[in-house]
Amino acid sequence: MIRWFQSKDLAVQLIILAVVFDPLGFASGYLIAPSLEIAPLYGGIAGLIAGSSVLSFHVLYTSMNK
């Protein structure tokens, strides 16, 4: 699976990561927020930010290794 992912262009890798981690981050933030006494929408936004950090780290990792 890792070889398949690494064989793709950087733009395709970013799209794949966004499709996986953005909804996952939003859903987890939306569901966890009420237990932290935060409005679910704000939790979802925080989850999106956390999910997007994976993209940023991947771009940083890729740029440092090429």
GROMACS .gro file of N, CA and C in nm:
model
  198
    1MET      N    1   0.082  -0.119   0.000
    1MET     CA    2   0.000   0.000   0.000
    1MET      C    3   0.087   0.126   0.000
    2ILE      N    4   0.195   0.121   0.074
    2ILE     CA    5   0.283   0.238   0.081
    2ILE      C    6   0.352   0.261  -0.053
    3ARG      N    7   0.394   0.154  -0.118
    3ARG     CA    8   0.458   0.170  -0.249
    3ARG      C    9   0.361   0.226  -0.351
    4TRP      N   10   0.236   0.182  -0.344
    4TRP     CA   11   0.134   0.234  -0.435
    4TRP      C   12   0.115   0.383  -0.412
    5PHE      N   13   0.109   0.424  -0.287
    5PHE     CA   14   0.090   0.565  -0.254
    5PHE      C   15   0.210   0.648  -0.298
    6GLN      N   16   0.330   0.599  -0.274
    6GLN     CA   17   0.451   0.673  -0.310
    6GLN      C   18   0.474   0.677  -0.460
    7SER      N   19   0.413   0.587  -0.535
    7SER     CA   20   0.430   0.588  -0.680
    7SER      C   21   0.347   0.697  -0.748
    8LYS      N   22   0.254   0.757  -0.676
    8LYS     CA   23   0.169   0.861  -0.732
    8LYS      C   24   0.240   0.997  -0.727
    9ASP      N   25   0.194   1.090  -0.812
    9ASP     CA   26   0.246   1.226  -0.809
    9ASP      C   27   0.207   1.292  -0.678
   10LEU      N   28   0.277   1.401  -0.645
   10LEU     CA   29   0.250   1.471  -0.519
   10LEU      C   30   0.107   1.525  -0.515
   11ALA      N   31   0.058   1.576  -0.627
   11ALA     CA   32  -0.078   1.630  -0.629
   11ALA      C   33  -0.181   1.521  -0.601
   12VAL      N   34  -0.161   1.403  -0.657
   12VAL     CA   35  -0.253   1.292  -0.633
   12VAL      C   36  -0.243   1.246  -0.488
   13GLN      N   37  -0.122   1.244  -0.433
   13GLN     CA   38  -0.105   1.208  -0.293
   13GLN      C   39  -0.180   1.303  -0.201
   14LEU      N   40  -0.174   1.432  -0.231
   14LEU     CA   41  -0.243   1.531  -0.148
   14LEU      C   42  -0.394   1.514  -0.157
   15ILE      N   43  -0.445   1.484  -0.275
   15ILE     CA   44  -0.589   1.461  -0.289
   15ILE      C   45  -0.632   1.338  -0.210
   16ILE      N   46  -0.554   1.232  -0.217
   16ILE     CA   47  -0.586   1.111  -0.143
   16ILE      C   48  -0.587   1.139   0.007
   17LEU      N   49  -0.485   1.208   0.055
   17LEU     CA   50  -0.479   1.241   0.197
   17LEU      C   51  -0.594   1.330   0.240
   18ALA      N   52  -0.632   1.426   0.156
   18ALA     CA   53  -0.743   1.514   0.189
   18ALA      C   54  -0.875   1.438   0.193
   19VAL      N   55  -0.894   1.348   0.100
   19VAL     CA   56  -1.018   1.270   0.096
   19VAL      C   57  -1.030   1.180   0.219
   20VAL      N   58  -0.919   1.132   0.269
   20VAL     CA   59  -0.922   1.043   0.385
   20VAL      C   60  -0.928   1.121   0.517
   21PHE      N   61  -0.838   1.216   0.536
   21PHE     CA   62  -0.822   1.277   0.668
   21PHE      C   63  -0.914   1.395   0.697
   22ASP      N   64  -0.959   1.468   0.596
   22ASP     CA   65  -1.047   1.581   0.624
   22ASP      C   66  -1.183   1.536   0.678
   23PRO      N   67  -1.253   1.442   0.614
   23PRO     CA   68  -1.379   1.397   0.673
   23PRO      C   69  -1.360   1.328   0.808
   24LEU      N   70  -1.251   1.254   0.820
   24LEU     CA   71  -1.223   1.185   0.945
   24LEU      C   72  -1.199   1.286   1.057
   25GLY      N   73  -1.125   1.392   1.029
   25GLY     CA   74  -1.099   1.496   1.128
   25GLY      C   75  -1.225   1.571   1.165
   26PHE      N   76  -1.308   1.604   1.065
   26PHE     CA   77  -1.432   1.676   1.094
   26PHE      C   78  -1.525   1.590   1.179
   27ALA      N   79  -1.542   1.464   1.142
   27ALA     CA   80  -1.633   1.376   1.215
   27ALA      C   81  -1.586   1.354   1.359
   28SER      N   82  -1.457   1.332   1.377
   28SER     CA   83  -1.408   1.310   1.513
   28SER      C   84  -1.419   1.437   1.596
   29GLY      N   85  -1.390   1.552   1.539
   29GLY     CA   86  -1.405   1.678   1.612
   29GLY      C   87  -1.550   1.708   1.645
   30TYR      N   88  -1.638   1.678   1.552
   30TYR     CA   89  -1.781   1.701   1.572
   30TYR      C   90  -1.835   1.612   1.684
   31LEU      N   91  -1.787   1.488   1.691
   31LEU     CA   92  -1.836   1.395   1.791
   31LEU      C   93  -1.773   1.415   1.928
   32ILE      N   94  -1.649   1.461   1.932
   32ILE     CA   95  -1.579   1.479   2.060
   32ILE      C   96  -1.613   1.612   2.125
   33ALA      N   97  -1.650   1.711   2.046
   33ALA     CA   98  -1.672   1.847   2.097
   33ALA      C   99  -1.775   1.856   2.210
   34PRO      N  100  -1.890   1.790   2.202
   34PRO     CA  101  -1.986   1.803   2.313
   34PRO      C  102  -1.932   1.754   2.447
   35SER      N  103  -1.846   1.654   2.445
   35SER     CA  104  -1.789   1.607   2.572
   35SER      C  105  -1.691   1.708   2.630
   36LEU      N  106  -1.641   1.799   2.548
   36LEU     CA  107  -1.551   1.905   2.594
   36LEU      C  108  -1.626   2.036   2.615
   37GLU      N  109  -1.759   2.030   2.608
   37GLU     CA  110  -1.847   2.145   2.626
   37GLU      C  111  -1.820   2.255   2.523
   38ILE      N  112  -1.800   2.212   2.399
   38ILE     CA  113  -1.780   2.302   2.286
   38ILE      C  114  -1.892   2.272   2.186
   39ALA      N  115  -1.935   2.372   2.112
   39ALA     CA  116  -2.036   2.350   2.009
   39ALA      C  117  -1.981   2.252   1.905
   40PRO      N  118  -2.064   2.160   1.860
   40PRO     CA  119  -2.016   2.058   1.765
   40PRO      C  120  -1.956   2.116   1.637
   41LEU      N  121  -2.012   2.227   1.589
   41LEU     CA  122  -1.957   2.286   1.467
   41LEU      C  123  -1.814   2.334   1.488
   42TYR      N  124  -1.786   2.395   1.603
   42TYR     CA  125  -1.650   2.439   1.631
   42TYR      C  126  -1.555   2.320   1.647
   43GLY      N  127  -1.605   2.214   1.703
   43GLY     CA  128  -1.524   2.092   1.711
   43GLY      C  129  -1.493   2.036   1.574
   44GLY      N  130  -1.593   2.043   1.485
   44GLY     CA  131  -1.570   1.996   1.349
   44GLY      C  132  -1.466   2.079   1.277
   45ILE      N  133  -1.471   2.210   1.299
   45ILE     CA  134  -1.371   2.299   1.237
   45ILE      C  135  -1.232   2.268   1.292
   46ALA      N  136  -1.222   2.246   1.422
   46ALA     CA  137  -1.093   2.211   1.482
   46ALA      C  138  -1.044   2.077   1.427
   47GLY      N  139  -1.136   1.985   1.404
   47GLY     CA  140  -1.099   1.856   1.345
   47GLY      C  141  -1.050   1.871   1.203
   48LEU      N  142  -1.110   1.962   1.127
   48LEU     CA  143  -1.062   1.988   0.991
   48LEU      C  144  -0.920   2.043   0.993
   49ILE      N  145  -0.894   2.132   1.087
   49ILE     CA  146  -0.758   2.188   1.098
   49ILE      C  147  -0.660   2.077   1.133
   50ALA      N  148  -0.697   1.991   1.226
   50ALA     CA  149  -0.609   1.880   1.264
   50ALA      C  150  -0.590   1.784   1.147
   51GLY      N  151  -0.696   1.757   1.073
   51GLY     CA  152  -0.684   1.669   0.956
   51GLY      C  153  -0.598   1.728   0.847
   52SER      N  154  -0.605   1.859   0.830
   52SER     CA  155  -0.524   1.926   0.728
   52SER      C  156  -0.377   1.933   0.766
   53SER      N  157  -0.348   1.920   0.894
   53SER     CA  158  -0.207   1.922   0.936
   53SER      C  159  -0.132   1.801   0.878
   54VAL      N  160  -0.204   1.691   0.855
   54VAL     CA  161  -0.141   1.574   0.793
   54VAL      C  162  -0.090   1.611   0.653
   55LEU      N  163  -0.169   1.689   0.580
   55LEU     CA  164  -0.126   1.735   0.448
   55LEU      C  165   0.000   1.820   0.458
   56SER      N  166   0.001   1.910   0.554
   56SER     CA  167   0.116   1.999   0.570
   56SER      C  168   0.242   1.920   0.604
   57PHE      N  169   0.228   1.823   0.693
   57PHE     CA  170   0.344   1.742   0.729
   57PHE      C  171   0.392   1.657   0.612
   58HIS      N  172   0.300   1.610   0.530
   58HIS     CA  173   0.340   1.531   0.413
   58HIS      C  174   0.415   1.617   0.312
   59VAL      N  175   0.368   1.739   0.289
   59VAL     CA  176   0.438   1.830   0.198
   59VAL      C  177   0.577   1.863   0.252
   60LEU      N  178   0.586   1.888   0.382
   60LEU     CA  179   0.716   1.917   0.444
   60LEU      C  180   0.810   1.798   0.430
   61TYR      N  181   0.760   1.679   0.458
   61TYR     CA  182   0.841   1.558   0.449
   61TYR      C  183   0.888   1.535   0.305
   62THR      N  184   0.798   1.554   0.210
   62THR     CA  185   0.832   1.533   0.069
   62THR      C  186   0.935   1.634   0.021
   63SER      N  187   0.918   1.759   0.062
   63SER     CA  188   1.011   1.862   0.016
   63SER      C  189   1.150   1.845   0.079
   64MET      N  190   1.157   1.790   0.197
   64MET     CA  191   1.287   1.772   0.262
   64MET      C  192   1.360   1.648   0.211
   65ASN      N  193   1.287   1.553   0.155
   65ASN     CA  194   1.351   1.430   0.107
   65ASN      C  195   1.378   1.429  -0.042
   66LYS      N  196   1.346   1.536  -0.113
   66LYS     CA  197   1.374   1.538  -0.257
   66LYS      C  198   1.486   1.631  -0.289
   0.00000   0.00000   0.00000
